[in-house]
Tab-separated table of C-alpha atoms in Angstrom:
chain	number	residue	atom	x	y	z
A	1	LYS	CA	169.012	33.052	57.660
A	2	GLU	CA	168.606	32.529	53.937
A	3	TYR	CA	165.311	31.268	52.530
A	4	GLU	CA	165.578	27.479	52.177
A	5	VAL	CA	164.718	25.921	48.813
A	6	THR	CA	164.519	22.124	48.577
A	7	SER	CA	161.819	21.653	45.923
A	8	THR	CA	160.181	23.225	42.880
A	9	ASN	CA	157.330	24.454	45.088
A	10	ASP	CA	159.800	26.223	47.396
A	11	ALA	CA	161.487	27.875	44.415
A	12	GLN	CA	158.184	28.984	42.886
A	13	HIS	CA	157.067	30.435	46.206
A	14	PHE	CA	160.314	32.393	46.526
A	15	LEU	CA	159.999	33.681	42.934
A	16	ALA	CA	156.432	34.821	43.656
A	17	LEU	CA	157.613	36.786	46.694
A	18	LEU	CA	160.543	38.245	44.776
A	19	ARG	CA	158.261	39.282	41.887
A	20	LYS	CA	156.109	41.297	44.295
A	21	PHE	CA	159.167	42.936	45.842
A	22	ARG	CA	160.765	43.769	42.485
A	23	ALA	CA	157.457	45.096	41.098
A	24	TYR	CA	157.181	47.425	44.091
A	25	ILE	CA	160.747	48.673	43.500
A	26	ALA	CA	160.023	49.164	39.785
A	27	ASP	CA	156.946	51.262	40.599
A	28	ALA	CA	158.963	53.330	43.066
A	29	ASP	CA	161.664	53.924	40.425
A	30	LYS	CA	159.046	55.601	38.229
A	31	LEU	CA	158.968	58.422	40.762
A	32	HIS	CA	162.279	59.503	39.194
A	33	GLY	CA	160.367	60.084	35.950
A	34	ALA	CA	158.424	58.034	33.444
A	35	ASN	CA	161.521	57.490	31.308
A	36	TYR	CA	163.747	56.397	34.208
A	37	PRO	CA	163.341	52.609	33.662
A	38	ASN	CA	164.279	52.977	29.981
A	39	LEU	CA	167.247	55.164	30.879
A	40	LEU	CA	168.445	52.608	33.423
A	41	SER	CA	168.086	49.832	30.865
A	42	SER	CA	170.140	51.812	28.352
A	43	LEU	CA	172.923	52.527	30.837
A	44	LEU	CA	173.287	48.847	31.714
A	45	SER	CA	173.218	47.577	28.135
A	46	VAL	CA	175.806	47.163	25.413
A	47	GLY	CA	176.099	50.147	23.115
A	48	GLU	CA	177.390	53.646	22.647
A	49	ASP	CA	175.183	55.007	25.433
A	50	GLY	CA	175.827	52.193	27.880
A	51	LEU	CA	178.567	50.991	30.173
A	52	TYR	CA	179.753	48.416	27.645
A	53	SER	CA	181.029	49.854	24.356
A	54	ASN	CA	182.472	46.564	23.115
A	55	ASN	CA	179.877	44.461	21.259
A	56	LEU	CA	181.331	41.317	22.830
A	57	ARG	CA	181.541	42.733	26.316
A	58	PHE	CA	178.382	40.953	27.454
A	59	ILE	CA	179.763	37.489	26.674
A	60	PHE	CA	182.888	38.156	28.735
A	61	GLU	CA	180.803	39.560	31.581
A	62	LEU	CA	178.903	36.249	31.601
A	63	ILE	CA	182.108	34.204	31.444
A	64	GLN	CA	183.539	36.175	34.362
A	65	ASN	CA	180.374	35.565	36.369
A	66	VAL	CA	180.677	31.842	35.640
A	67	ASP	CA	184.306	31.962	36.772
A	68	ASP	CA	183.180	33.480	40.086
A	69	CYS	CA	180.695	30.695	40.858
A	70	GLU	CA	181.077	28.003	43.499
A	71	TYR	CA	181.943	24.479	42.318
A	72	ASP	CA	181.980	21.103	44.048
A	73	ASN	CA	185.218	19.986	42.392
A	74	GLU	CA	187.983	22.581	42.155
A	75	ASP	CA	189.545	20.698	39.230
A	76	ASP	CA	186.338	20.497	37.191
A	77	HIS	CA	184.924	23.907	36.243
A	78	VAL	CA	183.422	23.543	32.762
A	79	LEU	CA	181.550	26.089	30.649
A	80	ASP	CA	179.893	25.146	27.352
A	81	ILE	CA	178.629	27.935	25.070
A	82	HIS	CA	176.307	26.888	22.258
A	83	PHE	CA	175.246	29.141	19.380
A	84	ASP	CA	171.968	28.061	17.750
A	85	PHE	CA	171.764	29.973	14.481
A	86	ASN	CA	168.419	28.414	13.499
A	87	HIS	CA	166.573	29.448	16.654
A	88	ASN	CA	168.582	32.619	17.412
A	89	GLU	CA	169.716	31.431	20.833
A	90	ILE	CA	172.981	31.511	22.761
A	91	THR	CA	173.120	29.015	25.626
A	92	LEU	CA	175.662	28.791	28.431
A	93	LYS	CA	175.828	25.604	30.510
A	94	TYR	CA	178.168	25.283	33.476
A	95	ASN	CA	178.555	22.885	36.376
A	96	GLU	CA	178.424	25.253	39.344
A	97	LYS	CA	176.666	24.263	42.568
A	98	GLY	CA	173.469	25.974	41.418
A	99	PHE	CA	171.572	29.149	42.268
A	100	THR	CA	170.581	29.914	45.823
A	101	PRO	CA	167.787	32.391	46.686
A	102	PHE	CA	170.565	34.914	47.349
A	103	ASN	CA	171.857	34.461	43.793
A	104	VAL	CA	168.378	34.961	42.309
A	105	PHE	CA	167.974	38.106	44.400
A	106	ALA	CA	171.384	39.384	43.250
A	107	ILE	CA	170.915	38.708	39.540
A	108	THR	CA	167.575	40.542	39.504
A	109	GLY	CA	168.913	43.534	41.452
A	110	ILE	CA	170.838	46.653	40.498
A	111	ALA	CA	173.710	47.931	42.657
A	112	GLU	CA	172.116	46.836	45.919
A	113	ALA	CA	173.870	46.241	49.208
A	114	ALA	CA	173.654	42.446	48.736
A	115	LYS	CA	176.438	41.558	46.317
A	116	ASN	CA	177.721	38.267	45.004
A	117	VAL	CA	181.341	39.210	45.648
A	118	SER	CA	182.463	37.764	48.983
A	119	SER	CA	185.299	39.041	51.125
A	120	GLY	CA	188.366	36.849	51.044
A	121	LYS	CA	187.515	35.428	47.617
A	122	ASN	CA	189.364	36.239	44.414
A	123	GLU	CA	186.341	37.127	42.298
A	124	ILE	CA	186.253	39.201	39.122
A	125	GLY	CA	182.619	40.139	38.745
A	126	GLU	CA	179.225	40.353	40.410
A	127	LYS	CA	176.018	38.740	39.182
A	128	GLY	CA	173.763	41.778	39.384
A	129	ILE	CA	175.480	44.475	37.301
A	130	GLY	CA	177.566	42.606	34.719
A	131	PHE	CA	174.734	40.245	33.893
A	132	LYS	CA	172.482	43.132	32.770
A	133	SER	CA	174.783	43.732	29.807
A	134	VAL	CA	173.122	40.753	28.083
A	135	PHE	CA	170.075	42.918	27.415
A	136	GLY	CA	172.096	44.950	24.963
A	137	VAL	CA	171.684	41.964	22.623
A	138	ALA	CA	169.025	39.675	24.148
A	139	THR	CA	165.287	40.298	24.277
A	140	LYS	CA	164.914	37.800	27.119
A	141	VAL	CA	166.957	35.304	29.112
A	142	TRP	CA	165.833	31.959	30.526
A	143	ILE	CA	167.770	30.728	33.557
A	144	ARG	CA	167.558	27.194	34.944
A	145	SER	CA	169.648	26.401	38.017
A	146	GLY	CA	168.969	23.962	40.830
A	147	TRP	CA	165.269	24.248	41.668
A	148	PHE	CA	164.965	27.640	39.982
A	149	SER	CA	163.636	28.233	36.473
A	150	PHE	CA	162.686	31.737	35.384
A	151	GLU	CA	162.866	34.301	32.603
A	152	LEU	CA	163.945	37.916	32.618
A	153	HIS	CA	162.726	40.255	29.876
A	154	LYS	CA	164.571	43.233	28.427
A	155	ASP	CA	161.693	45.654	29.045
A	156	ASN	CA	161.627	44.815	32.775
A	157	PHE	CA	164.748	42.842	33.607
A	158	THR	CA	164.483	43.002	37.393
A	159	ILE	CA	161.203	41.065	37.640
A	160	PRO	CA	161.562	37.266	37.263
A	161	SER	CA	158.845	35.296	35.464
A	162	PRO	CA	158.718	31.625	36.563
A	163	LYS	CA	159.084	29.159	33.685
A	164	TYR	CA	158.809	25.482	34.591
A	165	PRO	CA	158.403	23.016	31.691
A	166	ASP	CA	158.633	20.306	34.364
A	167	ASP	CA	159.549	19.831	38.039
A	168	SER	CA	163.008	18.391	37.420
A	169	TYR	CA	166.100	19.596	39.240
A	170	CYS	CA	168.713	21.295	37.047
A	171	PHE	CA	172.253	20.276	37.955
A	172	GLY	CA	174.496	23.273	37.441
A	173	THR	CA	173.178	26.271	35.531
A	174	GLU	CA	171.770	26.697	32.037
A	175	MET	CA	171.295	30.219	30.709
A	176	THR	CA	169.623	30.781	27.327
A	177	LEU	CA	169.768	34.167	25.611
A	178	TYR	CA	167.091	34.848	22.988
A	179	VAL	CA	168.549	37.266	20.431
A	180	PRO	CA	167.229	38.946	17.241
A	181	ASN	CA	167.428	37.130	13.926
A	182	GLY	CA	171.012	36.715	12.721
A	183	THR	CA	172.595	38.026	15.941
A	184	ALA	CA	173.866	34.655	17.198
A	185	ASN	CA	175.693	34.126	13.913
A	186	LEU	CA	177.206	37.617	13.963
A	187	ILE	CA	178.443	37.275	17.556
A	188	TYR	CA	179.898	33.825	16.906
A	189	ASN	CA	181.795	35.042	13.838
A	190	GLU	CA	183.104	38.095	15.705
A	191	ILE	CA	184.412	35.949	18.559
A	192	LYS	CA	185.957	33.528	16.072
A	193	SER	CA	187.724	36.256	14.107
A	194	LYS	CA	188.995	38.147	17.170
A	195	TYR	CA	190.006	35.388	19.567
A	196	CYS	CA	190.173	32.012	17.842
A	197	THR	CA	193.496	32.481	16.093
A	198	LYS	CA	197.063	31.805	17.217
A	199	ASP	CA	197.916	35.496	17.060
A	200	ALA	CA	194.991	36.419	19.319
A	201	LEU	CA	195.700	33.794	21.964
A	202	PHE	CA	197.879	36.081	24.079
A	203	ALA	CA	196.920	39.455	22.619
A	204	ARG	CA	194.201	41.323	24.527
A	205	ASN	CA	192.474	38.050	25.336
A	206	PRO	CA	190.073	38.512	28.318
A	207	LEU	CA	190.071	34.777	28.990
A	208	LEU	CA	193.668	34.911	30.238
A	209	PHE	CA	192.505	36.542	33.467
A	210	LEU	CA	190.054	33.868	34.620
A	211	ASN	CA	190.691	32.197	37.967
A	212	LYS	CA	188.651	28.985	38.146
A	213	LEU	CA	187.464	27.717	34.780
A	214	THR	CA	189.328	24.599	33.703
A	215	LYS	CA	187.540	24.149	30.385
A	216	LEU	CA	185.662	26.448	27.981
A	217	ARG	CA	184.046	24.942	24.936
């Protein structure tokens, strides 16, 4: 039976337990060599040495993950992406049902047996692996969803750090990527030039293959 979370205290308690578990796994990974965590980070990040050679790959990995989420209304699946050039942030907000403990476990894991893809469902991605591509551009990510609110840092992206400005419940999910100075502007302009033209609408456009999203802004 899955851990039940019905309050901020429940969520914080689960995050504390998960932090201990992930820290133990991280220490065990060092048995592969002192450089193993850095190597793993490189392999899962955007760049020439990683799985994702396209500079925009991370944003489409996130969009695919959003498309795979569970929603209350099948006709209302909305994703808003906001680029804040002044504060160097990229924020995704979407109206999914909200993170469960299973989802938090999955997004902090790497290729574990527990996956977000469910049999019988037409899903494109999986929270754990594709999500890690954000650390090719982001130094940290803040996730608020349901009762959960935590950060993941590039230098140790499997260990969640609770971050609760208040005890309020977050309807849907809000994911904020903190990127280096000027990066939000560069990514926005690249997306605009590649995909926001009439010619690009049906030419190599990854958004054509989404299953659930009814609106992307």
